[in-house]
Coordinates of C-alpha atoms (C1' of nucleotides) in Angstrom, one line a residue:
Chain I
X1351 CA 213.9 254.5 103.7
X1352 CA 211.1 253.6 105.7
X1353 CA 207.7 255.8 105.7
X1354 CA 204.4 255.5 106.0
X1355 CA 203.6 251.8 104.7
X1356 CA 206.7 250.1 105.7
X1357 CA 206.3 251.6 108.8
X1358 CA 202.4 249.8 109.2
X1359 CA 203.7 246.7 107.9
X1360 CA 206.4 246.3 111.1
X1361 CA 203.7 247.6 113.0
X1362 CA 201.2 244.3 111.9
X1363 CA 204.3 241.6 112.1
X1364 CA 205.0 243.4 115.5
X1365 CA 201.3 243.5 116.8
X1366 CA 201.1 239.6 117.8
X1367 CA 204.2 239.9 119.4
X1368 CA 203.9 242.8 121.5
X1369 CA 200.5 243.0 122.5
X1370 CA 199.7 242.6 125.8
X1371 CA 203.4 241.1 127.1
X1372 CA 205.3 242.9 130.0
X1373 CA 208.9 244.3 129.2
X1374 CA 211.7 242.5 131.4
X1375 CA 214.2 244.7 130.6
X1376 CA 215.1 247.5 127.8
X1377 CA 219.3 248.5 127.0
X1378 CA 219.7 251.9 125.1
X1379 CA 223.5 251.9 124.4
X1380 CA 223.5 254.4 121.9
X1381 CA 222.8 258.0 123.3
X1382 CA 221.9 259.9 119.5
X1383 CA 218.8 256.9 120.3
X1384 CA 217.5 260.0 123.3
X1385 CA 218.3 263.1 121.9
X1386 CA 214.9 264.3 121.5
X1387 CA 213.8 263.8 125.2
X1388 CA 215.0 262.0 128.5
X1389 CA 218.0 259.8 128.5
X1390 CA 218.6 256.5 127.8
X1391 CA 219.3 255.5 131.2
X1392 CA 215.4 257.1 131.8
X1393 CA 213.9 255.3 128.7
X1394 CA 215.4 252.0 129.7
X1395 CA 213.7 253.2 133.8
X1396 CA 210.5 253.8 131.5
X1397 CA 210.3 250.9 130.4
X1398 CA 211.5 248.7 132.8
X1399 CA 208.4 246.6 134.1
X1400 CA 205.7 248.0 131.7
X1401 CA 203.2 246.0 129.8
X1402 CA 202.4 246.8 125.9
X1403 CA 198.9 247.8 125.7
X1404 CA 198.6 248.9 121.8
X1405 CA 201.9 249.3 119.5
X1406 CA 199.7 252.5 117.2
X1407 CA 201.4 254.2 114.2
X1408 CA 201.4 258.1 113.6
X1409 CA 202.6 258.6 110.4
X1410 CA 206.1 257.5 110.0
X1411 CA 206.3 257.1 114.0
X1412 CA 205.4 253.9 115.9
X1413 CA 203.9 254.7 119.4
X1414 CA 203.9 251.8 122.2
X1415 CA 200.9 252.3 124.4
X1416 CA 202.6 251.7 127.9
X1417 CA 199.5 253.0 129.7
X1418 CA 199.8 256.4 131.6
X1419 CA 203.7 256.6 129.5
X1420 CA 204.2 255.8 125.8
X1421 CA 207.2 254.8 123.7
X1422 CA 208.0 256.6 120.1
X1423 CA 209.9 255.4 117.6
X1424 CA 210.7 257.1 114.3
X1425 CA 213.3 255.0 111.8
X1426 CA 214.8 258.2 110.2
X1427 CA 216.7 256.9 106.5
X1428 CA 218.1 253.6 108.0
X1429 CA 216.8 252.3 110.7
X1430 CA 215.2 248.8 111.5
X1431 CA 212.7 247.1 114.2
X1432 CA 213.6 243.4 114.2
X1433 CA 211.7 240.7 116.5
X1434 CA 213.8 237.5 117.4
X1435 CA 212.3 234.8 119.6
X1436 CA 215.1 233.5 122.0
X1437 CA 217.6 232.1 119.5
X1438 CA 215.9 232.4 116.3
X1439 CA 216.1 234.9 113.7
X1440 CA 218.4 238.3 114.3
X1441 CA 221.4 238.4 116.0
X1442 CA 222.3 242.0 117.0
X1443 CA 225.5 243.6 115.8
X1444 CA 227.4 246.9 116.3
X1445 CA 224.5 248.8 113.8
X1446 CA 222.1 247.5 117.1
X1447 CA 221.6 250.5 119.0
X1448 CA 218.8 249.0 121.5
X1449 CA 216.7 246.2 122.7
X1450 CA 213.9 245.6 124.8
X1451 CA 213.9 242.0 126.6
X1452 CA 210.2 240.9 126.4
X1453 CA 208.8 238.9 129.8
X1454 CA 208.3 234.9 128.0
X1455 CA 210.4 234.9 125.6
X1456 CA 211.2 237.2 122.5
X1457 CA 213.4 240.3 122.0
X1458 CA 212.3 244.3 119.9
X1459 CA 216.2 244.9 118.9
X1460 CA 216.5 248.1 117.4
X1461 CA 219.1 248.6 114.6
X1462 CA 220.1 251.6 112.6
X1463 CA 223.2 252.3 110.8
X1464 CA 223.2 256.4 109.9
X1465 CA 221.5 256.8 113.8
X1466 CA 219.1 259.3 112.3
X1467 CA 216.0 257.7 114.4
X1468 CA 214.9 258.4 117.7
X1469 CA 212.9 256.7 120.6
X1470 CA 211.6 258.4 123.4
X1471 CA 208.7 258.1 125.9
X1472 CA 206.2 261.0 126.3
X1473 CA 202.4 261.1 128.1
X1474 CA 200.6 259.2 126.6
X1475 CA 197.8 262.2 126.1
X1476 CA 201.0 264.4 125.5
X1477 CA 202.1 261.9 122.2
X1478 CA 199.6 264.0 119.6
X1479 CA 200.3 267.1 120.6
X1480 CA 204.3 266.9 120.6
X1481 CA 204.5 265.1 117.4
X1482 CA 202.9 267.5 115.4
X1483 CA 202.2 265.5 112.2
X1484 CA 199.3 266.3 109.8
X1485 CA 196.3 264.2 108.9
X1486 CA 196.5 260.1 107.8
X1487 CA 196.4 259.9 104.7
X1488 CA 194.7 256.6 105.0
X1489 CA 192.4 257.9 107.3
X1490 CA 188.4 258.2 106.4
X1491 CA 189.2 261.7 107.4
X1492 CA 191.6 262.4 104.0
X1493 CA 188.3 263.5 101.9
X1494 CA 188.9 266.2 99.2
X1495 CA 188.6 269.3 100.9
X1496 CA 190.6 268.6 103.5
X1497 CA 193.7 268.2 100.8
X1498 CA 192.3 270.8 99.3
X1499 CA 192.6 272.8 102.1
X1500 CA 196.3 271.8 102.5
X1501 CA 197.0 273.0 99.1
X1502 CA 196.1 276.9 99.8
X1503 CA 199.9 277.7 99.8
X1504 CA 202.3 279.2 97.5
X1505 CA 204.9 275.6 98.0
X1506 CA 205.0 273.6 95.4
X1507 CA 203.6 270.0 95.2
X1508 CA 206.4 267.7 96.3
X1509 CA 207.9 269.2 99.5
X1510 CA 204.3 270.1 100.3
X1511 CA 203.6 266.3 100.6
X1512 CA 206.9 266.0 102.0
X1513 CA 205.8 268.5 104.7
X1514 CA 204.9 265.5 108.0
X1515 CA 203.2 268.9 110.0
X1516 CA 200.3 268.5 106.8
X1517 CA 199.9 265.0 106.1
X1518 CA 202.2 262.1 107.7
X1519 CA 204.0 259.3 106.4
X1520 CA 204.8 260.6 102.9
X1521 CA 208.4 260.9 102.4
X1522 CA 210.6 260.6 99.2
X1523 CA 209.0 257.2 97.3
X1524 CA 205.5 257.9 97.8
X1525 CA 205.4 261.8 97.7
X1526 CA 207.5 260.9 93.6
X1527 CA 205.1 257.9 92.8
X1528 CA 202.0 260.0 93.7
X1529 CA 202.7 262.5 91.4
X1530 CA 203.3 260.2 89.1
X1531 CA 200.2 258.7 89.0
X1532 CA 198.1 261.4 89.6
X1533 CA 199.9 263.0 86.2
X1534 CA 200.6 266.1 88.3
X1535 CA 204.4 267.5 87.6
X1536 CA 206.1 268.0 91.0
X1537 CA 207.2 271.8 90.9
X1538 CA 203.7 272.9 90.2
X1539 CA 202.7 275.3 92.9
X1540 CA 200.3 273.7 95.5
X1541 CA 197.6 276.6 95.1
X1542 CA 197.9 276.1 91.4
X1543 CA 196.2 272.5 91.2
X1544 CA 192.8 271.9 89.9
X1545 CA 189.7 270.7 91.6
X1546 CA 189.9 267.3 89.4
X1547 CA 194.1 267.1 89.9
X1548 CA 193.1 267.5 93.9
X1549 CA 191.0 264.6 93.6
X1550 CA 193.1 262.7 91.2
X1551 CA 196.3 263.6 94.1
X1552 CA 194.1 262.4 96.5
X1553 CA 193.4 259.3 94.6
X1554 CA 196.9 258.4 94.4
X1555 CA 198.6 259.4 97.3
X1556 CA 195.7 256.6 98.5
X1557 CA 196.4 254.2 96.3
X1558 CA 200.1 254.0 96.2
X1559 CA 200.2 254.1 100.4
X1560 CA 197.9 251.0 100.1
X1561 CA 199.4 249.1 97.1
X1562 CA 203.4 250.1 99.5
X1563 CA 201.8 248.3 102.3
X1564 CA 200.6 245.2 100.1
X1565 CA 203.5 244.6 98.3
X1566 CA 205.4 244.7 102.2
X1567 CA 207.2 248.4 100.8
X1568 CA 209.9 249.2 99.2
X1569 CA 213.6 248.2 99.9
X1570 CA 215.4 250.8 98.8
X1571 CA 218.4 251.3 100.9
X1572 CA 218.8 248.6 103.5
X1573 CA 214.6 248.3 104.7
X1574 CA 213.8 245.2 106.3
X1575 CA 210.2 243.8 108.4
X1576 CA 210.0 243.7 111.6
X1577 CA 211.2 239.2 110.2
X1578 CA 214.4 241.1 109.0
X1579 CA 212.6 240.6 104.5
X1580 CA 213.1 243.1 102.0
X1581 CA 209.8 244.4 100.7
X1582 CA 208.8 244.0 97.0
X1583 CA 207.0 247.6 96.4
X1584 CA 210.2 249.0 94.4
X1585 CA 209.4 246.7 91.5
X1586 CA 206.6 248.1 90.9
X1587 CA 208.0 252.0 90.9
X1588 CA 207.1 253.7 88.2
X1589 CA 210.0 256.9 88.5
X1590 CA 211.5 256.8 91.5
X1591 CA 215.4 255.7 90.9
X1592 CA 214.0 255.4 87.1
X1593 CA 216.2 258.6 86.1
X1594 CA 217.2 258.0 82.7
X1595 CA 214.6 254.7 81.9
X1596 CA 212.0 254.9 79.8
X1597 CA 208.7 256.0 81.3
X1598 CA 206.5 252.8 81.4
X1599 CA 203.4 255.0 80.1
X1600 CA 204.7 257.4 77.1
X1601 CA 208.7 256.0 76.8
X1602 CA 209.9 259.5 77.8
X1603 CA 213.1 259.7 79.4
X1604 CA 212.3 259.5 83.2
X1605 CA 213.8 262.5 84.6
X1606 CA 215.5 263.6 88.1
X1607 CA 216.1 267.2 89.7
X1608 CA 216.5 268.3 93.3
X1609 CA 213.4 269.9 95.0
X1610 CA 213.7 271.2 97.8
X1611 CA 216.9 269.3 98.7
X1612 CA 215.6 266.1 97.7
X1613 CA 216.0 264.2 94.5
X1614 CA 212.5 264.1 92.6
X1615 CA 212.1 262.0 89.8
X1616 CA 209.1 262.4 87.1
X1617 CA 208.1 261.8 83.4
X1618 CA 208.0 265.2 82.0
X1619 CA 206.1 264.5 79.0
X1620 CA 202.9 262.6 81.4
X1621 CA 202.9 265.2 84.2
X1622 CA 201.9 268.5 83.7
Chain X
dA867 C1' 206.1 282.1 103.7
dG868 C1' 208.6 279.9 101.7
dT869 C1' 212.8 278.3 100.1
dA870 C1' 217.9 277.4 100.9
dC871 C1' 221.6 275.8 102.9
dG872 C1' 224.2 272.7 106.9
dC873 C1' 224.3 269.2 109.8
dC874 C1' 223.6 264.4 111.6
dC875 C1' 225.8 260.1 110.0
dT876 C1' 227.9 255.8 107.5
dG877 C1' 228.2 252.7 103.7
dG878 C1' 229.4 252.7 99.0
dC879 C1' 231.1 254.2 95.1
dC880 C1' 233.6 257.2 91.6
dG881 C1' 238.0 258.1 90.2
dC882 C1' 242.3 257.8 90.5
Chain V
dT458 C1' 244.0 247.0 95.8
dG459 C1' 244.2 251.6 98.2
dC460 C1' 242.8 255.3 100.2
dG461 C1' 240.4 259.8 99.9
dG462 C1' 236.6 262.9 98.2
dC463 C1' 231.7 263.4 97.9
dC464 C1' 226.7 261.6 98.3
dA465 C1' 221.9 260.3 99.6
dG466 C1' 218.1 261.7 102.8
dG467 C1' 214.4 262.6 106.7
dG468 C1' 214.2 266.1 109.7
dC469 C1' 215.4 270.1 112.2
dG470 C1' 218.0 274.5 113.2
dT471 C1' 219.4 279.2 110.9
dA472 C1' 219.6 282.7 107.6
dC473 C1' 217.6 285.7 103.9

DNA sequence: AGTACGCCCTGGCCGC
DNA sequence: TGCGGCCAGGGCGTAC
């Protein structure tokens, strides 16, 4: 499932192809894609003839800056953005629900088996407020005091890490991996974390996200980068989907519980 | 405020 | 081999 690192890898792949390029035409064939705002035809019209200025990322969202408006894309569980130069690379199939044809050459395809993803148009100056996502964990603004403030809550730490309104971009994989590296049990009450645990958690979050980007993402399920290639970070997972296997650090069997309706993996010895 | 649950969706997997 | 049933899971709405 695409989280911050996967979205960032795809963003970097796409940037040189789309930046400064004009959208010649757009087609959206799955109405569910625009369920949050607007209609397929409305989005197609808003994209027609527009030039892509910047391609930014906010949490798990792609933001294509078109000037006054922006195109926002979220991949959900199984969404993919795939770049294809004419006659080369990805060919659209039954799961391909949208495409943007760029002037000159190249087409950007949106493919999504489970249709949990979405795309919509927002006025550029209202994107930040409408998306309402929290601090970017890789930004300098994600200081220990900021995480400490977020942790002033009675909720358990893992569901808190998944709350996009608090911290942007962490999903199930990187939450479990960060908590393992910080040696914190996912069921701990956030407000019970000591200062040194908060510092360790902040460091662990940044380390796993940066490692995820460096290794081009985690290819659980059907994640692929913009060129259709899988990521390599899954080989470095210490707990995620490793339940029943031995902890790399202490040998204890990794456990799986359900927390906040999410499969949660941890080492009962290393994480306290 | 925190937590649970259902819903969306569909490939993959299990059991028979 | 085939088929019914169940599951995962990000995000959101609703209920307690």
